[in-house]
């Protein structure tokens, strides 16, 4: 017997003034950052670098379209990864504080 669980779709994100512009900025900056990292690589990236750059451009177009046209479905990448980075920084700060005490 098969038991299928369908995922519940996430609710629409709340709208606030300026959300569309911040979403558009977020949608462009992250793929551009990845393309910049590949461009600044210390060794030649060859075909892999070209594929990553082209994929970043396609992701940027897709994300920008969602940010502008379906803004209620856009989720901020900066918010998602920012929480993780802040958590790791706090953890490191607490470990340093405990180690010196």
Coordinates of C-alpha atoms in Angstrom, one line a residue:
X1 CA 0.0 0.0 0.0
X2 CA 1.3 3.5 -0.9
X3 CA 0.9 6.4 1.4
X4 CA 1.4 9.7 -0.4
X5 CA 2.0 12.9 1.5
X6 CA 1.6 16.1 -0.6
X7 CA 3.5 19.1 0.6
X8 CA 1.5 22.1 1.7
X9 CA 2.2 25.1 -0.4
X10 CA 3.8 28.0 1.5
X11 CA 1.5 31.0 2.1
X12 CA 2.0 34.2 0.1
X13 CA 4.6 36.5 1.5
X14 CA 3.2 39.7 3.0
X15 CA 3.5 42.8 0.9
X16 CA 5.1 46.0 2.2
X17 CA 6.1 49.2 0.4
X18 CA 9.5 48.7 -1.4
X19 CA 9.3 44.9 -1.3
X20 CA 9.3 44.6 -5.1
X21 CA 12.5 46.7 -5.5
X22 CA 14.3 45.0 -2.7
X23 CA 13.3 41.6 -4.2
X24 CA 14.6 42.7 -7.7
X25 CA 17.9 43.8 -6.1
X26 CA 18.2 40.5 -4.2
X27 CA 17.3 38.6 -7.4
X28 CA 20.1 40.2 -9.3
X29 CA 22.9 40.5 -6.7
X30 CA 23.2 36.8 -5.7
X31 CA 23.7 35.4 -9.2
X32 CA 26.0 38.3 -10.1
X33 CA 28.0 37.6 -7.0
X34 CA 28.5 34.0 -8.1
X35 CA 29.5 35.1 -11.6
X36 CA 32.0 37.6 -10.0
X37 CA 33.5 34.8 -7.8
X38 CA 34.0 32.6 -10.9
X39 CA 35.5 35.6 -12.8
X40 CA 38.0 36.3 -10.0
X41 CA 39.1 32.7 -9.6
X42 CA 42.9 32.4 -9.2
X43 CA 43.1 29.6 -11.7
X44 CA 41.5 29.3 -15.2
X45 CA 38.0 27.9 -14.9
X46 CA 37.6 26.9 -18.5
X47 CA 34.2 25.4 -19.6
X48 CA 33.0 25.0 -16.0
X49 CA 33.4 28.7 -15.4
X50 CA 31.4 29.5 -18.5
X51 CA 28.7 27.1 -17.5
X52 CA 28.5 28.6 -14.0
X53 CA 28.3 32.1 -15.4
X54 CA 25.7 31.2 -18.0
X55 CA 23.6 29.4 -15.3
X56 CA 23.9 32.4 -13.0
X57 CA 22.6 34.6 -15.8
X58 CA 19.6 32.3 -16.4
X59 CA 18.9 32.1 -12.6
X60 CA 19.1 36.0 -12.5
X61 CA 16.5 36.3 -15.2
X62 CA 14.2 33.7 -13.6
X63 CA 14.5 35.2 -10.2
X64 CA 14.0 38.8 -11.5
X65 CA 10.9 37.7 -13.3
X66 CA 9.5 36.1 -10.1
X67 CA 10.5 39.1 -8.0
X68 CA 8.8 41.6 -10.3
X69 CA 5.8 39.6 -11.6
X70 CA 5.0 37.1 -8.8
X71 CA 6.3 39.1 -5.9
X72 CA 4.1 37.3 -3.4
X73 CA 6.0 34.1 -4.2
X74 CA 9.5 35.5 -4.0
X75 CA 11.6 34.6 -1.0
X76 CA 14.6 36.7 -0.1
X77 CA 18.0 34.8 -0.4
X78 CA 19.7 37.4 1.7
X79 CA 17.3 36.8 4.6
X80 CA 17.7 33.0 4.3
X81 CA 21.5 32.9 4.3
X82 CA 21.9 35.9 6.5
X83 CA 20.2 34.1 9.4
X84 CA 22.6 31.2 9.0
X85 CA 25.7 33.5 8.9
X86 CA 24.6 35.5 11.9
X87 CA 24.0 32.2 13.8
X88 CA 27.5 30.9 13.0
X89 CA 29.1 34.3 13.9
X90 CA 27.2 34.2 17.2
X91 CA 28.3 30.6 17.8
X92 CA 31.9 31.5 17.1
X93 CA 31.7 34.5 19.4
X94 CA 30.2 32.5 22.2
X95 CA 32.9 29.8 21.8
X96 CA 35.6 32.4 21.9
X97 CA 34.1 33.9 25.0
X98 CA 33.9 30.5 26.7
X99 CA 37.5 29.5 25.7
X100 CA 39.0 32.7 27.1
X101 CA 37.1 32.6 30.4

